[in-house]
PDB file of C-alpha atoms in Angstrom:
ATOM      1  CA  MET A   1     -57.697 -32.184  54.977  1.00 56.00           C
ATOM      2  CA  SER A   2     -60.972 -30.556  56.002  1.00 62.00           C
ATOM      3  CA  LYS A   3     -59.202 -28.977  58.997  1.00 63.00           C
ATOM      4  CA  PHE A   4     -56.610 -27.422  56.627  1.00 57.00           C
ATOM      5  CA  TRP A   5     -59.294 -25.817  54.477  1.00 61.00           C
ATOM      6  CA  THR A   6     -61.042 -24.655  57.590  1.00 68.00           C
ATOM      7  CA  TYR A   7     -57.799 -23.079  58.817  1.00 56.00           C
ATOM      8  CA  LEU A   8     -57.338 -21.191  55.492  1.00 56.00           C
ATOM      9  CA  LYS A   9     -60.671 -19.525  56.122  1.00 63.00           C
ATOM     10  CA  THR A  10     -59.722 -18.314  59.596  1.00 70.00           C
ATOM     11  CA  LYS A  11     -58.822 -14.768  60.549  1.00 68.00           C
ATOM     12  CA  ASP A  12     -55.406 -15.862  61.888  1.00 69.00           C
ATOM     13  CA  PHE A  13     -54.346 -17.214  58.495  1.00 60.00           C
ATOM     14  CA  ARG A  14     -55.389 -14.018  56.780  1.00 67.00           C
ATOM     15  CA  ASN A  15     -53.425 -11.957  59.294  1.00 70.00           C
ATOM     16  CA  HIS A  16     -50.338 -14.136  58.865  1.00 67.00           C
ATOM     17  CA  LEU A  17     -50.613 -13.915  55.072  1.00 66.00           C
ATOM     18  CA  ILE A  18     -50.997 -10.155  55.083  1.00 74.00           C
ATOM     19  CA  GLY A  19     -48.074  -9.824  57.513  1.00 72.00           C
ATOM     20  CA  ALA A  20     -45.786 -11.978  55.347  1.00 74.00           C
ATOM     21  CA  ALA A  21     -46.681 -10.062  52.195  1.00 75.00           C
ATOM     22  CA  GLY A  22     -46.107  -6.763  53.978  1.00 72.00           C
ATOM     23  CA  SER A  23     -42.716  -7.940  55.218  1.00 76.00           C
ATOM     24  CA  VAL A  24     -41.598  -8.954  51.724  1.00 73.00           C
ATOM     25  CA  LEU A  25     -42.803  -5.652  50.266  1.00 78.00           C
ATOM     26  CA  ALA A  26     -41.028  -3.724  53.022  1.00 75.00           C
ATOM     27  CA  VAL A  27     -37.756  -5.545  52.365  1.00 74.00           C
ATOM     28  CA  ILE A  28     -37.998  -4.839  48.623  1.00 79.00           C
ATOM     29  CA  LEU A  29     -38.811  -1.174  49.193  1.00 75.00           C
ATOM     30  CA  ILE A  30     -35.976  -0.723  51.685  1.00 75.00           C
ATOM     31  CA  ALA A  31     -33.499  -2.411  49.306  1.00 69.00           C
ATOM     32  CA  TYR A  32     -34.605  -0.265  46.369  1.00 67.00           C
ATOM     33  CA  LEU A  33     -34.349   2.977  48.331  1.00 65.00           C
ATOM     34  CA  SER A  34     -31.012   1.994  49.804  1.00 63.00           C
ATOM     35  CA  LEU A  35     -29.572   1.085  46.400  1.00 60.00           C
ATOM     36  CA  GLY A  36     -30.809   4.322  44.884  1.00 55.00           C
ATOM     37  CA  TYR A  37     -29.245   6.304  47.700  1.00 53.00           C
ATOM     38  CA  TYR A  38     -25.976   4.381  47.500  1.00 51.00           C
ATOM     39  CA  THR A  39     -25.564   4.823  43.768  1.00 51.00           C
ATOM     40  CA  ARG A  40     -27.049   8.335  43.691  1.00 50.00           C
ATOM     41  CA  HIS A  41     -29.493   7.127  41.053  1.00 50.00           C
ATOM     42  CA  GLY A  42     -30.588   9.903  38.669  1.00 50.00           C
ATOM     43  CA  SER A  43     -27.863  12.277  39.853  1.00 58.00           C
ATOM     44  CA  GLY A  44     -24.291  12.906  38.778  1.00 73.00           C
ATOM     45  CA  ILE A  45     -22.205  14.893  36.296  1.00 85.00           C
ATOM     46  CA  PRO A  46     -22.991  14.771  32.555  1.00 90.00           C
ATOM     47  CA  VAL A  47     -20.141  13.494  30.383  1.00 91.00           C
ATOM     48  CA  PRO A  48     -18.944  16.247  28.009  1.00 91.00           C
ATOM     49  CA  LYS A  49     -18.933  15.771  24.220  1.00 93.00           C
ATOM     50  CA  LEU A  50     -15.387  14.811  23.273  1.00 92.00           C
ATOM     51  CA  LYS A  51     -15.722  13.128  19.868  1.00 91.00           C
ATOM     52  CA  GLY A  52     -14.083  15.175  17.130  1.00 89.00           C
ATOM     53  CA  LEU A  53     -11.881  17.150  19.520  1.00 92.00           C
ATOM     54  CA  SER A  54      -8.115  16.915  19.603  1.00 92.00           C
ATOM     55  CA  ILE A  55      -6.846  14.595  22.303  1.00 91.00           C
ATOM     56  CA  ASP A  56      -5.126  17.485  24.097  1.00 92.00           C
ATOM     57  CA  ARG A  57      -8.345  19.517  24.235  1.00 93.00           C
ATOM     58  CA  ALA A  58     -10.403  16.485  25.333  1.00 93.00           C
ATOM     59  CA  THR A  59      -8.082  15.579  28.208  1.00 93.00           C
ATOM     60  CA  ALA A  60      -7.957  19.202  29.347  1.00 93.00           C
ATOM     61  CA  ILE A  61     -11.779  19.266  29.616  1.00 93.00           C
ATOM     62  CA  LEU A  62     -11.802  16.002  31.570  1.00 92.00           C
ATOM     63  CA  ASP A  63      -9.157  17.325  33.959  1.00 91.00           C
ATOM     64  CA  GLU A  64     -11.177  20.503  34.552  1.00 90.00           C
ATOM     65  CA  GLN A  65     -14.346  18.534  35.373  1.00 89.00           C
ATOM     66  CA  GLY A  66     -12.621  16.005  37.623  1.00 88.00           C
ATOM     67  CA  PHE A  67     -12.862  12.932  35.401  1.00 91.00           C
ATOM     68  CA  ARG A  68     -10.250  10.257  35.007  1.00 91.00           C
ATOM     69  CA  TYR A  69      -9.556   8.855  31.550  1.00 93.00           C
ATOM     70  CA  GLN A  70      -7.835   6.098  29.609  1.00 93.00           C
ATOM     71  CA  ILE A  71      -6.724   6.488  25.997  1.00 91.00           C
ATOM     72  CA  ASP A  72      -6.525   3.839  23.308  1.00 90.00           C
ATOM     73  CA  SER A  73      -5.402   4.495  19.731  1.00 86.00           C
ATOM     74  CA  VAL A  74      -6.358   3.148  16.336  1.00 84.00           C
ATOM     75  CA  TYR A  75      -5.272   4.046  12.806  1.00 81.00           C
ATOM     76  CA  VAL A  76      -8.003   5.276  10.458  1.00 80.00           C
ATOM     77  CA  GLN A  77      -7.263   6.465   6.950  1.00 71.00           C
ATOM     78  CA  ASP A  78      -8.360   9.978   5.972  1.00 74.00           C
ATOM     79  CA  GLN A  79      -8.926  10.960   9.612  1.00 80.00           C
ATOM     80  CA  PRO A  80      -6.816  13.698  11.241  1.00 84.00           C
ATOM     81  CA  PRO A  81      -4.240  12.156  13.604  1.00 86.00           C
ATOM     82  CA  GLY A  82      -4.739  12.967  17.286  1.00 89.00           C
ATOM     83  CA  THR A  83      -8.538  13.286  16.986  1.00 91.00           C
ATOM     84  CA  VAL A  84     -10.934  11.609  19.438  1.00 93.00           C
ATOM     85  CA  LEU A  85     -12.813   8.980  17.432  1.00 91.00           C
ATOM     86  CA  GLU A  86     -14.951   7.339  20.157  1.00 93.00           C
ATOM     87  CA  GLN A  87     -15.817   7.921  23.818  1.00 93.00           C
ATOM     88  CA  ASP A  88     -17.406   5.728  26.503  1.00 92.00           C
ATOM     89  CA  PRO A  89     -19.745   6.678  28.176  1.00 91.00           C
ATOM     90  CA  ASP A  90     -21.462   8.747  25.490  1.00 91.00           C
ATOM     91  CA  ALA A  91     -21.791  12.499  25.788  1.00 90.00           C
ATOM     92  CA  GLY A  92     -24.613  13.603  28.136  1.00 87.00           C
ATOM     93  CA  THR A  93     -24.568  10.441  30.270  1.00 88.00           C
ATOM     94  CA  ASN A  94     -24.779  11.239  34.005  1.00 89.00           C
ATOM     95  CA  VAL A  95     -21.926   9.627  35.912  1.00 88.00           C
ATOM     96  CA  LYS A  96     -20.400   9.928  39.360  1.00 84.00           C
ATOM     97  CA  GLU A  97     -17.403  12.091  40.086  1.00 79.00           C
ATOM     98  CA  ASN A  98     -13.997  10.556  39.315  1.00 82.00           C
ATOM     99  CA  ARG A  99     -15.587   8.240  36.739  1.00 88.00           C
ATOM    100  CA  THR A 100     -13.087   6.932  34.180  1.00 92.00           C
ATOM    101  CA  ILE A 101     -13.872   8.022  30.617  1.00 93.00           C
ATOM    102  CA  TYR A 102     -12.505   5.787  27.873  1.00 95.00           C
ATOM    103  CA  LEU A 103     -11.266   7.559  24.730  1.00 93.00           C
ATOM    104  CA  THR A 104     -10.221   6.157  21.351  1.00 93.00           C
ATOM    105  CA  MET A 105      -8.024   8.476  19.307  1.00 91.00           C
ATOM    106  CA  VAL A 106      -6.628   8.342  15.783  1.00 90.00           C
ATOM    107  CA  THR A 107      -2.976   7.415  16.094  1.00 85.00           C
ATOM    108  CA  THR A 108      -0.441   9.974  14.880  1.00 75.00           C
ATOM    109  CA  GLN A 109       1.776   7.311  13.287  1.00 78.00           C
ATOM    110  CA  ALA A 110       0.522   4.912  10.651  1.00 78.00           C
ATOM    111  CA  PRO A 111       1.413   1.235  11.137  1.00 83.00           C
ATOM    112  CA  SER A 112       3.675  -0.399   8.580  1.00 88.00           C
ATOM    113  CA  VAL A 113       2.380  -2.799   5.940  1.00 90.00           C
ATOM    114  CA  GLY A 114       4.320  -4.944   3.486  1.00 93.00           C
ATOM    115  CA  LEU A 115       4.002  -4.319  -0.235  1.00 94.00           C
ATOM    116  CA  PRO A 116       1.880  -7.172  -1.633  1.00 94.00           C
ATOM    117  CA  ASP A 117       3.032  -9.228  -4.601  1.00 92.00           C
ATOM    118  CA  LEU A 118       1.872  -7.385  -7.741  1.00 91.00           C
ATOM    119  CA  GLU A 119       4.034  -9.259 -10.227  1.00 81.00           C
ATOM    120  CA  GLN A 120       2.050 -10.154 -13.355  1.00 78.00           C
ATOM    121  CA  SER A 121      -1.002  -8.293 -11.971  1.00 88.00           C
ATOM    122  CA  THR A 122      -3.051  -5.948 -14.127  1.00 91.00           C
ATOM    123  CA  TYR A 123      -3.804  -2.365 -13.146  1.00 94.00           C
ATOM    124  CA  ARG A 124      -7.319  -3.188 -11.929  1.00 93.00           C
ATOM    125  CA  GLU A 125      -6.089  -6.140  -9.905  1.00 94.00           C
ATOM    126  CA  ALA A 126      -3.316  -4.013  -8.397  1.00 94.00           C
ATOM    127  CA  VAL A 127      -5.760  -1.274  -7.329  1.00 94.00           C
ATOM    128  CA  ALA A 128      -7.925  -3.833  -5.498  1.00 94.00           C
ATOM    129  CA  ILE A 129      -4.947  -5.584  -3.879  1.00 94.00           C
ATOM    130  CA  LEU A 130      -3.383  -2.334  -2.691  1.00 94.00           C
ATOM    131  CA  SER A 131      -6.712  -1.066  -1.340  1.00 91.00           C
ATOM    132  CA  ASN A 132      -7.209  -4.280   0.650  1.00 92.00           C
ATOM    133  CA  ASN A 133      -3.768  -3.735   2.193  1.00 91.00           C
ATOM    134  CA  GLY A 134      -4.412  -0.110   3.133  1.00 87.00           C
ATOM    135  CA  LEU A 135      -2.355   1.400   0.301  1.00 91.00           C
ATOM    136  CA  LYS A 136      -3.340   3.837  -2.456  1.00 91.00           C
ATOM    137  CA  VAL A 137      -2.558   4.253  -6.154  1.00 93.00           C
ATOM    138  CA  GLY A 138      -1.022   7.531  -7.261  1.00 91.00           C
ATOM    139  CA  ASP A 139       0.458   8.425 -10.643  1.00 92.00           C
ATOM    140  CA  THR A 140       0.736   5.891 -13.460  1.00 92.00           C
ATOM    141  CA  THR A 141       3.250   5.875 -16.314  1.00 91.00           C
ATOM    142  CA  TYR A 142       3.766   3.512 -19.240  1.00 88.00           C
ATOM    143  CA  ALA A 143       6.814   1.619 -20.484  1.00 81.00           C
ATOM    144  CA  SER A 144       7.372  -0.759 -23.360  1.00 71.00           C
ATOM    145  CA  ASP A 145       5.992  -4.222 -22.692  1.00 72.00           C
ATOM    146  CA  ILE A 146       4.054  -6.885 -24.554  1.00 71.00           C
ATOM    147  CA  ALA A 147       1.116  -6.842 -22.098  1.00 77.00           C
ATOM    148  CA  ARG A 148      -1.112  -3.798 -21.764  1.00 83.00           C
ATOM    149  CA  ASP A 149      -1.568  -2.412 -18.202  1.00 89.00           C
ATOM    150  CA  ARG A 150       0.618  -5.098 -16.615  1.00 88.00           C
ATOM    151  CA  ILE A 151       2.508  -3.938 -13.507  1.00 91.00           C
ATOM    152  CA  LEU A 152       6.199  -3.496 -14.366  1.00 89.00           C
ATOM    153  CA  GLU A 153       7.394  -1.426 -11.401  1.00 92.00           C
ATOM    154  CA  VAL A 154       6.050   0.020  -8.155  1.00 94.00           C
ATOM    155  CA  ARG A 155       7.564   3.283  -6.891  1.00 94.00           C
ATOM    156  CA  PHE A 156       7.329   5.151  -3.597  1.00 93.00           C
ATOM    157  CA  ASN A 157       8.770   8.658  -3.315  1.00 90.00           C
ATOM    158  CA  GLY A 158      10.520   8.124  -6.647  1.00 88.00           C
ATOM    159  CA  GLN A 159      12.239   4.890  -5.593  1.00 91.00           C
ATOM    160  CA  VAL A 160      11.515   1.418  -6.958  1.00 91.00           C
ATOM    161  CA  ILE A 161      10.188  -0.846  -4.183  1.00 93.00           C
ATOM    162  CA  HIS A 162       9.772  -4.606  -4.085  1.00 92.00           C
ATOM    163  CA  THR A 163       7.383  -7.191  -2.652  1.00 91.00           C
ATOM    164  CA  GLY A 164       7.453  -7.340   1.141  1.00 92.00           C
ATOM    165  CA  GLN A 165       9.075  -3.933   1.621  1.00 93.00           C
ATOM    166  CA  LYS A 166       7.523  -2.089   4.586  1.00 93.00           C
ATOM    167  CA  LEU A 167       5.549   1.112   3.963  1.00 91.00           C
ATOM    168  CA  PRO A 168       3.383   3.360   6.144  1.00 88.00           C
ATOM    169  CA  LYS A 169      -0.251   2.327   5.842  1.00 85.00           C
ATOM    170  CA  GLY A 170      -2.105   4.724   3.552  1.00 85.00           C
ATOM    171  CA  SER A 171       0.958   5.431   1.392  1.00 88.00           C
ATOM    172  CA  ARG A 172       0.327   6.507  -2.207  1.00 91.00           C
ATOM    173  CA  LEU A 173       2.283   4.473  -4.759  1.00 95.00           C
ATOM    174  CA  SER A 174       3.170   5.185  -8.388  1.00 94.00           C
ATOM    175  CA  LEU A 175       2.794   2.357 -10.899  1.00 94.00           C
ATOM    176  CA  VAL A 176       4.705   1.715 -14.117  1.00 92.00           C
ATOM    177  CA  LEU A 177       2.461  -0.165 -16.561  1.00 91.00           C
ATOM    178  CA  GLY A 178       3.084  -2.001 -19.803  1.00 85.00           C
ATOM    179  CA  ASP A 179       1.945  -0.123 -22.916  1.00 80.00           C
ATOM    180  CA  GLY A 180       1.198  -3.213 -24.991  1.00 76.00           C
ATOM    181  CA  ALA A 181       3.564  -2.084 -27.766  1.00 68.00           C
ATOM    182  CA  GLY A 182       6.461  -4.295 -26.740  1.00 62.00           C
ATOM    183  CA  ALA A 183       5.524  -6.933 -29.327  1.00 60.00           C
ATOM    184  CA  ASN A 184       6.339  -4.387 -32.080  1.00 73.00           C
ATOM    185  CA  GLU A 185       9.796  -3.555 -30.735  1.00 77.00           C
ATOM    186  CA  VAL A 186      13.068  -5.465 -30.808  1.00 84.00           C
ATOM    187  CA  ASP A 187      16.533  -4.988 -29.343  1.00 88.00           C
ATOM    188  CA  ILE A 188      19.002  -2.942 -31.372  1.00 92.00           C
ATOM    189  CA  PRO A 189      22.042  -5.188 -32.068  1.00 93.00           C
ATOM    190  CA  ASP A 190      25.545  -3.886 -31.366  1.00 93.00           C
ATOM    191  CA  LEU A 191      27.309  -4.161 -34.745  1.00 95.00           C
ATOM    192  CA  LEU A 192      30.512  -2.176 -34.153  1.00 94.00           C
ATOM    193  CA  ASN A 193      33.733  -3.967 -35.160  1.00 94.00           C
ATOM    194  CA  GLN A 194      31.795  -6.812 -36.767  1.00 94.00           C
ATOM    195  CA  ASP A 195      32.524  -7.757 -40.377  1.00 93.00           C
ATOM    196  CA  LEU A 196      29.864  -6.708 -42.865  1.00 94.00           C
ATOM    197  CA  ASP A 197      28.510 -10.191 -43.511  1.00 92.00           C
ATOM    198  CA  ALA A 198      28.066 -10.864 -39.776  1.00 94.00           C
ATOM    199  CA  ALA A 199      26.381  -7.460 -39.350  1.00 94.00           C
ATOM    200  CA  ARG A 200      23.919  -8.211 -42.157  1.00 93.00           C
ATOM    201  CA  PHE A 201      23.095 -11.567 -40.533  1.00 93.00           C
ATOM    202  CA  ALA A 202      22.552  -9.919 -37.125  1.00 93.00           C
ATOM    203  CA  ILE A 203      20.290  -7.227 -38.608  1.00 92.00           C
ATOM    204  CA  ARG A 204      18.041  -9.740 -40.339  1.00 87.00           C
ATOM    205  CA  GLY A 205      17.995 -12.003 -37.261  1.00 86.00           C
ATOM    206  CA  ALA A 206      16.748  -9.108 -35.137  1.00 86.00           C
ATOM    207  CA  GLY A 207      13.798  -8.460 -37.473  1.00 82.00           C
ATOM    208  CA  LEU A 208      15.354  -5.289 -38.894  1.00 87.00           C
ATOM    209  CA  SER A 209      16.296  -4.367 -42.449  1.00 87.00           C
ATOM    210  CA  ILE A 210      19.573  -3.256 -43.974  1.00 89.00           C
ATOM    211  CA  GLY A 211      19.673   0.407 -44.891  1.00 89.00           C
ATOM    212  CA  THR A 212      22.382   2.481 -46.550  1.00 91.00           C
ATOM    213  CA  ILE A 213      25.962   1.189 -46.477  1.00 93.00           C
ATOM    214  CA  THR A 214      28.588   3.931 -46.567  1.00 94.00           C
ATOM    215  CA  TYR A 215      32.196   3.070 -47.437  1.00 95.00           C
ATOM    216  CA  GLU A 216      34.895   4.970 -45.627  1.00 93.00           C
ATOM    217  CA  GLY A 217      38.502   5.231 -46.810  1.00 91.00           C
ATOM    218  CA  SER A 218      40.198   3.204 -49.490  1.00 91.00           C
ATOM    219  CA  ILE A 219      38.493  -0.108 -50.248  1.00 90.00           C
ATOM    220  CA  THR A 220      40.721  -2.733 -51.842  1.00 91.00           C
ATOM    221  CA  ASP A 221      38.901  -5.884 -50.758  1.00 90.00           C
ATOM    222  CA  SER A 222      35.096  -5.758 -50.670  1.00 88.00           C
ATOM    223  CA  THR A 223      34.969  -9.143 -48.954  1.00 89.00           C
ATOM    224  CA  ASN A 224      36.913  -7.891 -45.920  1.00 93.00           C
ATOM    225  CA  LEU A 225      34.974  -4.936 -44.472  1.00 95.00           C
ATOM    226  CA  VAL A 226      34.283  -4.019 -40.828  1.00 96.00           C
ATOM    227  CA  VAL A 227      31.512  -1.865 -39.322  1.00 96.00           C
ATOM    228  CA  VAL A 228      32.755   1.375 -37.708  1.00 95.00           C
ATOM    229  CA  SER A 229      29.394   3.133 -37.256  1.00 95.00           C
ATOM    230  CA  GLN A 230      25.676   2.300 -37.255  1.00 95.00           C
ATOM    231  CA  PHE A 231      22.351   4.112 -37.023  1.00 94.00           C
ATOM    232  CA  PRO A 232      20.325   3.619 -34.954  1.00 92.00           C
ATOM    233  CA  MET A 233      22.970   2.791 -32.370  1.00 91.00           C
ATOM    234  CA  ARG A 234      22.318   0.907 -29.143  1.00 87.00           C
ATOM    235  CA  THR A 235      22.791   3.189 -26.118  1.00 86.00           C
ATOM    236  CA  ASP A 236      21.817   3.142 -22.449  1.00 80.00           C
ATOM    237  CA  SER A 237      18.738   5.277 -23.213  1.00 82.00           C
ATOM    238  CA  THR A 238      17.821   3.665 -26.546  1.00 84.00           C
ATOM    239  CA  ALA A 239      17.924  -0.116 -26.542  1.00 87.00           C
ATOM    240  CA  LYS A 240      14.911  -0.970 -28.707  1.00 85.00           C
ATOM    241  CA  THR A 241      13.434   0.027 -32.058  1.00 85.00           C
ATOM    242  CA  SER A 242      10.421  -0.936 -34.141  1.00 80.00           C
ATOM    243  CA  ILE A 243      10.449  -4.140 -36.161  1.00 78.00           C
ATOM    244  CA  GLY A 244      11.578  -3.519 -39.735  1.00 78.00           C
ATOM    245  CA  THR A 245      13.608  -0.395 -38.942  1.00 85.00           C
ATOM    246  CA  ARG A 246      16.363   0.252 -41.531  1.00 89.00           C
ATOM    247  CA  VAL A 247      19.850   0.116 -40.029  1.00 93.00           C
ATOM    248  CA  ASN A 248      22.433   2.273 -41.821  1.00 95.00           C
ATOM    249  CA  LEU A 249      26.082   1.135 -41.661  1.00 96.00           C
ATOM    250  CA  THR A 250      29.443   2.763 -42.208  1.00 96.00           C
ATOM    251  CA  VAL A 251      32.196   0.280 -43.070  1.00 96.00           C
ATOM    252  CA  THR A 252      35.892   0.470 -43.744  1.00 96.00           C
ATOM    253  CA  GLN A 253      38.608  -1.833 -44.986  1.00 94.00           C
ATOM    254  CA  ALA A 254      39.555  -4.378 -42.354  1.00 89.00           C
ATOM    255  CA  LYS A 255      43.233  -4.852 -41.599  1.00 82.00           C
ATOM    256  CA  THR A 256      44.718  -8.104 -42.804  1.00 69.00           C
ATOM    257  CA  THR A 257      47.006 -10.247 -40.738  1.00 56.00           C
ATOM    258  CA  ASN A 258      50.018  -9.696 -43.062  1.00 55.00           C
ATOM    259  CA  GLU A 259      49.770  -5.890 -43.182  1.00 51.00           C
ATOM    260  CA  PRO A 260      52.216  -5.349 -40.296  1.00 50.00           C
ATOM    261  CA  GLN A 261      54.757  -7.582 -42.075  1.00 49.00           C
ATOM    262  CA  GLN A 262      54.360  -5.640 -45.353  1.00 51.00           C
ATOM    263  CA  GLN A 263      54.801  -2.304 -43.535  1.00 51.00           C
ATOM    264  CA  GLN A 264      57.942  -3.630 -41.810  1.00 51.00           C
ATOM    265  CA  GLN A 265      59.383  -4.791 -45.134  1.00 50.00           C
ATOM    266  CA  GLN A 266      58.737  -1.406 -46.758  1.00 51.00           C
ATOM    267  CA  GLN A 267      60.510   0.365 -43.874  1.00 50.00           C
ATOM    268  CA  GLN A 268      63.572  -1.904 -44.286  1.00 48.00           C
ATOM    269  CA  GLN A 269      63.957  -1.168 -48.024  1.00 50.00           C
ATOM    270  CA  PRO A 270      66.629   1.547 -48.793  1.00 46.00           C
TER     271      PRO A 270
END
């Protein structure tokens, strides 16, 4: 052991140690310089600023400066289609000639999304659901319904659409909402050709009231009358009216089953 410590103090050991350290340092220095030369460290062509340009303009610049490029696309709402959204490497980065520049552009065609289920949803719920699915709310109109602001219909370009129907992402939809007044409205009954007693029963059953009764023609039997006109009348555009509305009737004498026989007998008499 004493010989080993003695050897460490000799000039030969110091020379060998210095030589080994110098060799390692020389190898590291040569490798660093070689790598820098090989990769042209600190030199190259700066990448142009492409973000915000149209894809046609961006690719033209890259072609002029000798770069290669690859293009990916993504849909982003409220961004002009065909615009460069991201680039890699960033603008100003020094790169070698023929370096591939990766571009991300805003796609020119929006992907399709299905209309979510809005049945029984309120207006606020519908706005949140549509926003989460990449859709927007446009105009709103109201129609008669018991519930206030409940979704009754969803329209796109004037057409009623249904759950699951495909739409371009970002589409603006019109909503038809309940006005909350439906509880005060009832269906108008169709009373034409009904006898007067049945018409009265139908009016009261619908929550309406009997208005003026007008008699038309000769009335010989007040117990056998038929409705020939009513107001308000049920039509395709008017199917409901407020509870308690007075319904006016026009009635006439109903034909009896033996009237044809009586007319035939009168014609046969000389």
